[in-house]
Amino acid sequence: MSLRSAPEPRGLNGTYTRRVIDLRSDTVTRPSETMRSDMASAEVGDDWFGDDPTVNRLQEEAAGLLGTQAALFVASGTMANQIALRIFVRPGHEYVAEARAHVASTEVHSAAANAGIAPRPIHAALGLVAAEQVAEALRPDPYGVRVVDLVCMENTHQAGGGSVLAVETLRGIRKAADEAGVPLYLDGARLFNASAASGTPVGEYAAQAHACMVTLSKGLGAPVGSVLCGDEAFIREARRVRIQLGGGWRQAGILAAAGLVALRDGPARLAEDHANARRLAEGVADASPGAVLPEQVETNIVYVEPGEMGQTAARIVGALEDRGILAGDVGGRVRMVTHLDVSQSDVDAVVRAWREVA
Ligand SMILES: *Cc1c(COP(=O)(O)O)cnc(C)c1O
């Protein structure tokens, strides 16, 4: 058997001796001093037995913030989503999701391998699905072959440019799901960004869903982890599936301690990331008119269409890298994400570099 695999990640591997401005993702942040000292002194126990007091505290805090009965700390957003898909969707059945949503793109193979399921995709500009589209996707298959067990929504929508789904829209989607007798799951990897931008408390979004997840290791700045939230029966089942996936862990309080700092201090500073992303988009739009619409940048993600500049994403990303700036080439677009390790003066430096590159 030949084991074909993806290429090795390139990694920075100490290539950069000068400081880089890393806009590849909001996952690249380093834990703060407060996080590191709380991690060092965290009280821990064996979480497999439910013994870890710091994990338990994180789960209680998260459930409190999201307004759910219970929560489960897991290694990644992908693990949270995969556990939820396994619980809600029977093998051979489908889940409705926007076509570029994480669960319908990056995770499509995980869902196939872990749960034997496939997405029924809906296409929406900026990823912002309308309730009518969901209702349409939930209409029974006349041949009685394709059955939908779940509706998944993503907020903010990453590939849609960090776009915010309004809680009124989510309410309409919930209504459509209720009418079809199908539960609603919310991938809230960046739900705190949605909340910071819209002013809607995270609990109001979560209240529309039967379960949801939030990621601690993105804008909130923790080194590792996500939290899956739902009612007690769902979380009990989630704990079992987590073990099946190899995700049961032990003295995870070391990580939960950082998660607690992320939940406490992270949300309040997201507005700064959003202001920086808008400033970046305005600078880029000024240098490359039409390549990005700054008014569409609501949160911390900026996508630029290089075709508008007669360029390719690969060339722009390479030219920025030569100037100590890391951006992403994501599906032929240039992606730049702001986070707590990117300052306003960094943004201004990126805009100056962009002018040279463009
Ligand atoms: C990043 C992301 C995930 C996955 O989180 P990981 O911790 O990287 O596994 C899931 N959904 C969305 C919308 C994301 O942006």
Coordinates of C-alpha atoms and ligand atoms in Angstrom, one line a residue:
M1 CA 0.0 0.0 0.0
S2 CA 1.3 3.4 -0.8
L3 CA 0.7 6.0 1.9
R4 CA 0.0 9.2 0.0
S5 CA -0.1 12.2 2.2
A6 CA -0.1 15.9 2.3
P7 CA 3.2 17.8 2.1
E8 CA 5.0 18.7 5.3
P9 CA 4.0 22.0 6.8
R10 CA 6.7 24.5 5.9
G11 CA 6.8 26.2 9.3
L12 CA 8.9 29.2 10.1
N13 CA 11.7 27.0 11.6
G14 CA 13.7 29.9 12.8
T15 CA 14.0 31.2 9.2
Y16 CA 13.0 34.6 10.5
T17 CA 15.5 36.4 12.7
R18 CA 13.7 39.7 12.5
R19 CA 10.2 40.1 13.9
V20 CA 7.5 39.1 11.4
I21 CA 3.9 40.5 11.3
D22 CA 1.9 37.3 11.2
L23 CA -1.5 37.7 9.6
R24 CA -2.0 34.1 8.5
S25 CA -4.5 33.4 11.2
D26 CA -5.8 34.5 14.6
T27 CA -4.5 31.1 15.9
V28 CA -0.8 32.3 15.8
T29 CA -1.0 34.3 19.1
R30 CA 1.4 33.4 22.0
P31 CA -0.1 33.0 25.5
S32 CA 0.2 36.1 27.7
E33 CA 2.3 36.3 30.9
T34 CA -1.0 36.0 32.9
M35 CA -1.9 32.9 31.0
R36 CA 1.5 31.3 31.5
S37 CA 1.6 32.1 35.2
D38 CA -2.0 30.8 35.7
M39 CA -1.1 27.7 33.8
A40 CA 2.0 27.1 36.0
S41 CA 0.0 27.3 39.2
A42 CA -3.2 25.6 37.9
E43 CA -4.8 23.1 40.3
V44 CA -5.2 19.9 38.3
G45 CA -6.7 16.4 38.4
D46 CA -7.5 13.5 36.0
D47 CA -10.2 14.9 33.8
W48 CA -11.0 11.5 32.4
F49 CA -12.5 10.9 35.9
G50 CA -14.0 14.4 36.0
D51 CA -11.4 15.3 38.7
D52 CA -9.8 18.3 37.2
P53 CA -11.1 21.4 39.1
T54 CA -9.7 23.9 36.6
V55 CA -11.3 22.1 33.6
N56 CA -14.5 21.9 35.6
R57 CA -14.3 25.7 36.3
L58 CA -13.7 26.5 32.6
Q59 CA -16.7 24.3 31.6
E60 CA -18.9 26.0 34.2
E61 CA -17.8 29.5 33.1
A62 CA -18.4 28.7 29.4
A63 CA -21.8 27.2 30.1
G64 CA -22.7 30.3 32.1
L65 CA -21.6 32.7 29.3
L66 CA -23.4 30.7 26.6
G67 CA -26.4 30.1 28.8
T68 CA -26.4 26.3 28.3
Q69 CA -26.8 23.6 31.0
A70 CA -23.3 22.1 30.5
A71 CA -20.1 22.4 28.5
L72 CA -17.1 20.2 27.5
F73 CA -13.5 21.3 27.0
V74 CA -12.0 19.7 23.9
A75 CA -8.7 19.9 22.1
S76 CA -9.9 21.8 19.0
G77 CA -12.8 23.4 17.2
T78 CA -12.7 20.5 14.7
M79 CA -13.1 18.0 17.5
A80 CA -16.0 20.0 18.9
N81 CA -17.7 20.1 15.5
Q82 CA -17.0 16.4 14.8
I83 CA -18.4 15.3 18.1
A84 CA -21.6 17.3 17.5
L85 CA -22.0 15.9 13.9
R86 CA -21.5 12.4 15.2
I87 CA -24.2 12.9 17.8
F88 CA -26.8 14.7 15.7
V89 CA -26.4 13.0 12.3
R90 CA -26.9 9.3 11.6
P91 CA -24.5 7.5 9.2
G92 CA -25.7 7.9 5.6
H93 CA -27.6 11.0 6.4
E94 CA -26.8 14.7 5.7
Y95 CA -26.4 18.0 7.4
V96 CA -27.2 21.4 5.9
A97 CA -24.4 23.9 5.9
E98 CA -23.2 26.8 3.8
A99 CA -20.9 25.4 1.2
R100 CA -17.7 27.2 2.4
A101 CA -18.5 26.7 6.1
H102 CA -15.7 24.8 8.0
V103 CA -18.0 21.8 8.6
A104 CA -18.7 21.6 4.8
S105 CA -15.2 22.3 3.5
T106 CA -12.2 21.6 5.7
E107 CA -14.1 19.1 7.8
V108 CA -15.9 17.3 5.0
H109 CA -13.4 14.4 5.0
S110 CA -13.5 14.2 8.8
A111 CA -17.3 14.0 8.7
A112 CA -17.1 11.2 6.1
A113 CA -14.5 9.3 8.0
N114 CA -15.7 9.8 11.6
A115 CA -19.5 9.7 11.0
G116 CA -20.2 8.4 7.5
I117 CA -22.1 11.6 6.7
A118 CA -22.1 14.4 4.0
P119 CA -23.1 18.0 3.8
R120 CA -26.0 19.3 1.8
P121 CA -24.5 22.6 0.8
I122 CA -26.3 26.0 0.5
H123 CA -24.5 28.8 -1.3
A124 CA -24.6 32.3 0.1
A125 CA -22.7 35.5 -0.6
L126 CA -20.4 36.3 2.3
G127 CA -21.7 33.0 3.8
L128 CA -24.8 34.7 5.1
V129 CA -27.5 32.1 4.6
A130 CA -31.2 33.2 4.6
A131 CA -33.9 31.2 6.5
E132 CA -35.7 30.5 3.2
Q133 CA -32.6 28.8 1.8
V134 CA -32.5 26.6 4.8
A135 CA -36.2 25.8 4.5
E136 CA -35.6 24.9 0.9
A137 CA -32.7 22.6 1.7
L138 CA -34.8 20.9 4.4
R139 CA -37.6 20.0 1.9
P140 CA -37.8 16.2 1.8
D141 CA -36.1 14.5 -1.1
P142 CA -38.9 13.2 -3.4
Y143 CA -37.0 10.0 -4.0
G144 CA -36.8 9.4 -0.3
V145 CA -33.0 8.8 -0.4
R146 CA -31.4 11.9 1.1
V147 CA -32.3 12.6 4.7
V148 CA -31.1 15.7 6.5
D149 CA -30.6 15.3 10.3
L150 CA -29.1 18.7 11.2
V151 CA -28.7 22.3 10.3
C152 CA -25.2 23.8 11.0
M153 CA -24.6 27.5 11.0
E154 CA -21.2 29.3 11.3
N155 CA -20.9 32.7 13.0
T156 CA -18.8 34.6 12.2
H157 CA -18.4 33.0 8.8
Q158 CA -14.6 32.6 8.2
A159 CA -14.6 32.1 4.4
G160 CA -17.3 34.7 4.1
G161 CA -14.7 37.2 5.4
G162 CA -15.6 37.1 9.1
S163 CA -19.1 38.1 8.3
V164 CA -21.7 38.4 11.1
L165 CA -25.0 36.5 11.0
A166 CA -27.6 38.6 12.7
V167 CA -29.5 37.0 15.6
E168 CA -32.8 37.8 13.8
T169 CA -31.6 35.7 10.8
L170 CA -30.5 32.9 13.1
R171 CA -34.0 33.0 14.7
G172 CA -35.6 32.5 11.3
I173 CA -33.2 29.6 10.6
R174 CA -34.1 28.0 13.9
K175 CA -37.8 28.4 13.0
A176 CA -37.2 26.7 9.6
A177 CA -35.3 23.9 11.4
D178 CA -38.1 23.5 14.0
E179 CA -40.7 23.2 11.3
A180 CA -38.7 20.4 9.7
G181 CA -38.1 18.8 13.1
V182 CA -34.3 19.1 12.7
P183 CA -31.9 20.4 15.4
L184 CA -29.6 23.4 14.9
Y185 CA -25.9 23.4 15.7
L186 CA -23.8 26.6 15.8
D187 CA -20.1 26.6 14.9
G188 CA -19.2 29.6 16.9
A189 CA -15.4 29.4 16.5
R190 CA -15.5 33.2 16.4
L191 CA -18.9 33.8 18.1
F192 CA -17.3 36.3 20.4
N193 CA -16.2 38.3 17.4
A194 CA -19.8 38.2 16.1
S195 CA -20.9 39.4 19.5
A196 CA -18.3 42.2 19.7
A197 CA -19.4 43.4 16.2
S198 CA -23.1 43.2 16.6
G199 CA -23.6 43.9 20.3
T200 CA -25.7 40.7 20.6
P201 CA -24.6 38.7 23.7
V202 CA -23.1 35.3 22.8
G203 CA -25.9 33.7 24.9
E204 CA -28.5 35.2 22.6
Y205 CA -26.9 33.5 19.6
A206 CA -26.4 30.2 21.6
A207 CA -30.1 30.2 22.7
Q208 CA -31.1 29.7 19.1
A209 CA -29.1 26.5 18.8
H210 CA -29.4 23.0 20.4
A211 CA -25.7 23.0 20.8
C212 CA -22.7 25.2 19.9
M213 CA -19.0 25.5 20.2
V214 CA -16.7 28.4 20.8
T215 CA -12.9 28.4 20.2
L216 CA -10.5 29.7 22.8
S217 CA -7.4 29.5 20.7
K218 CA -8.4 32.0 18.1
G219 CA -9.1 35.7 18.8
L220 CA -9.4 35.0 22.6
G221 CA -5.8 34.1 22.6
A222 CA -5.5 30.8 24.4
P223 CA -2.8 28.4 23.2
V224 CA -5.2 25.4 22.9
G225 CA -8.8 24.4 23.1
S226 CA -12.5 24.9 22.3
V227 CA -15.6 24.4 24.4
L228 CA -18.7 22.5 23.2
C229 CA -21.9 23.7 24.9
G230 CA -25.3 22.1 25.2
D231 CA -27.8 20.5 27.5
E232 CA -26.7 17.9 30.1
A233 CA -27.8 14.8 28.0
F234 CA -25.9 16.2 24.9
I235 CA -22.7 16.9 26.9
R236 CA -22.8 13.5 28.6
E237 CA -22.9 11.9 25.1
A238 CA -20.3 14.3 23.9
R239 CA -17.9 13.2 26.6
R240 CA -18.4 9.5 25.5
V241 CA -17.7 10.4 21.8
R242 CA -14.7 12.5 22.8
I243 CA -13.2 9.4 24.3
Q244 CA -13.9 7.4 21.2
L245 CA -12.1 10.0 19.1
G246 CA -9.1 9.7 21.4
G247 CA -9.8 13.1 23.0
G248 CA -10.2 12.1 26.6
W249 CA -7.4 13.9 28.5
R250 CA -5.9 14.0 31.9
Q251 CA -4.4 17.0 33.8
A252 CA -5.9 19.3 31.1
G253 CA -6.3 22.0 33.8
I254 CA -2.9 23.3 32.7
L255 CA -4.6 24.2 29.4
A256 CA -8.0 25.2 30.9
A257 CA -6.2 27.7 33.1
A258 CA -5.2 29.6 29.9
G259 CA -8.8 29.1 28.6
L260 CA -10.2 30.8 31.7
V261 CA -8.0 33.9 31.1
A262 CA -9.1 33.8 27.4
L263 CA -12.8 33.8 28.4
R264 CA -12.3 36.5 31.0
D265 CA -10.0 39.0 29.1
G266 CA -10.4 38.0 25.5
P267 CA -13.8 39.3 24.4
A268 CA -13.3 42.9 25.6
R269 CA -10.4 43.5 23.3
L270 CA -11.8 42.0 20.0
A271 CA -13.1 45.4 19.0
E272 CA -9.5 46.5 18.6
D273 CA -8.8 43.6 16.2
H274 CA -11.9 44.6 14.2
A275 CA -10.8 48.3 14.0
N276 CA -7.4 47.1 12.9
A277 CA -8.9 44.9 10.2
R278 CA -11.0 47.7 8.9
R279 CA -8.0 50.1 8.8
L280 CA -6.0 47.4 6.9
A281 CA -8.9 47.0 4.4
E282 CA -9.1 50.7 3.9
G283 CA -5.4 51.0 3.3
V284 CA -5.4 48.1 0.8
A285 CA -8.5 49.4 -0.9
D286 CA -6.8 52.8 -1.3
A287 CA -3.8 51.2 -2.9
S288 CA -5.7 48.6 -4.9
P289 CA -9.2 49.9 -5.6
G290 CA -11.9 47.2 -6.0
A291 CA -9.7 44.4 -4.5
V292 CA -11.5 44.6 -1.2
L293 CA -14.6 46.4 0.1
P294 CA -13.7 47.8 3.5
E295 CA -17.4 48.2 4.5
Q296 CA -17.7 44.4 4.2
V297 CA -15.0 43.9 6.8
E298 CA -17.1 43.6 10.0
T299 CA -14.6 41.6 12.2
N300 CA -11.0 40.5 12.1
I301 CA -10.7 38.9 8.6
V302 CA -9.7 40.7 5.4
Y303 CA -9.9 38.9 2.0
V304 CA -8.4 40.5 -1.0
E305 CA -9.2 39.5 -4.6
P306 CA -5.8 39.6 -6.4
G307 CA -7.5 39.3 -9.8
E308 CA -8.8 42.9 -9.4
M309 CA -5.1 43.9 -9.4
G310 CA -4.0 41.7 -12.3
Q311 CA -2.1 39.6 -9.7
T312 CA -2.1 36.2 -8.2
A313 CA -2.4 35.5 -4.4
A314 CA 0.7 33.4 -4.5
R315 CA 2.8 36.3 -5.9
I316 CA 1.4 38.9 -3.4
V317 CA 1.9 36.5 -0.5
G318 CA 5.5 35.9 -1.6
A319 CA 6.2 39.6 -2.0
L320 CA 4.8 40.4 1.4
E321 CA 6.9 37.6 2.9
D322 CA 10.0 39.2 1.5
R323 CA 9.0 42.2 3.6
G324 CA 8.5 40.2 6.8
I325 CA 4.7 40.0 6.5
L326 CA 2.9 36.7 6.5
A327 CA -0.5 36.4 4.8
G328 CA -2.4 33.4 3.6
D329 CA -3.1 32.3 0.0
V330 CA -6.6 30.8 0.7
G331 CA -8.4 29.5 -2.4
G332 CA -6.7 32.1 -4.6
R333 CA -7.5 35.0 -2.3
V334 CA -5.1 36.8 0.0
R335 CA -6.3 36.4 3.6
M336 CA -5.1 38.6 6.4
V337 CA -6.3 38.1 9.9
T338 CA -5.8 40.6 12.8
H339 CA -5.3 39.4 16.4
L340 CA -3.8 40.5 19.7
D341 CA -0.2 40.3 18.5
V342 CA -1.0 42.8 15.6
S343 CA -0.9 46.5 16.6
Q344 CA -2.2 49.5 14.7
S345 CA 1.3 50.4 13.8
D346 CA 1.8 46.9 12.4
V347 CA -1.3 47.5 10.2
D348 CA 0.2 50.7 9.0
A349 CA 3.5 48.9 8.1
V350 CA 1.5 46.3 6.2
V351 CA -0.3 49.0 4.2
R352 CA 3.0 50.6 3.3
A353 CA 4.3 47.2 2.2
W354 CA 1.1 46.6 0.2
R355 CA 1.7 49.8 -1.7
E356 CA 5.1 48.6 -2.8
V357 CA 3.7 45.2 -3.7
A358 CA 0.7 46.5 -5.6
Ligands
LIG1 C1 -10.8 27.3 13.0 C2 -12.2 26.9 12.8 C3 -12.6 25.7 13.2 C4 -11.7 24.6 13.7 O1 -11.0 25.0 14.8 P1 -9.6 24.2 15.1 O2 -9.3 24.5 16.6 O3 -8.6 24.8 14.2 O4 -9.8 22.8 14.9 C5 -14.0 25.4 13.1 N1 -14.8 26.3 12.6 C6 -14.5 27.5 12.2 C7 -15.5 28.4 11.6 C8 -13.1 27.9 12.2 O5 -12.7 29.1 11.8

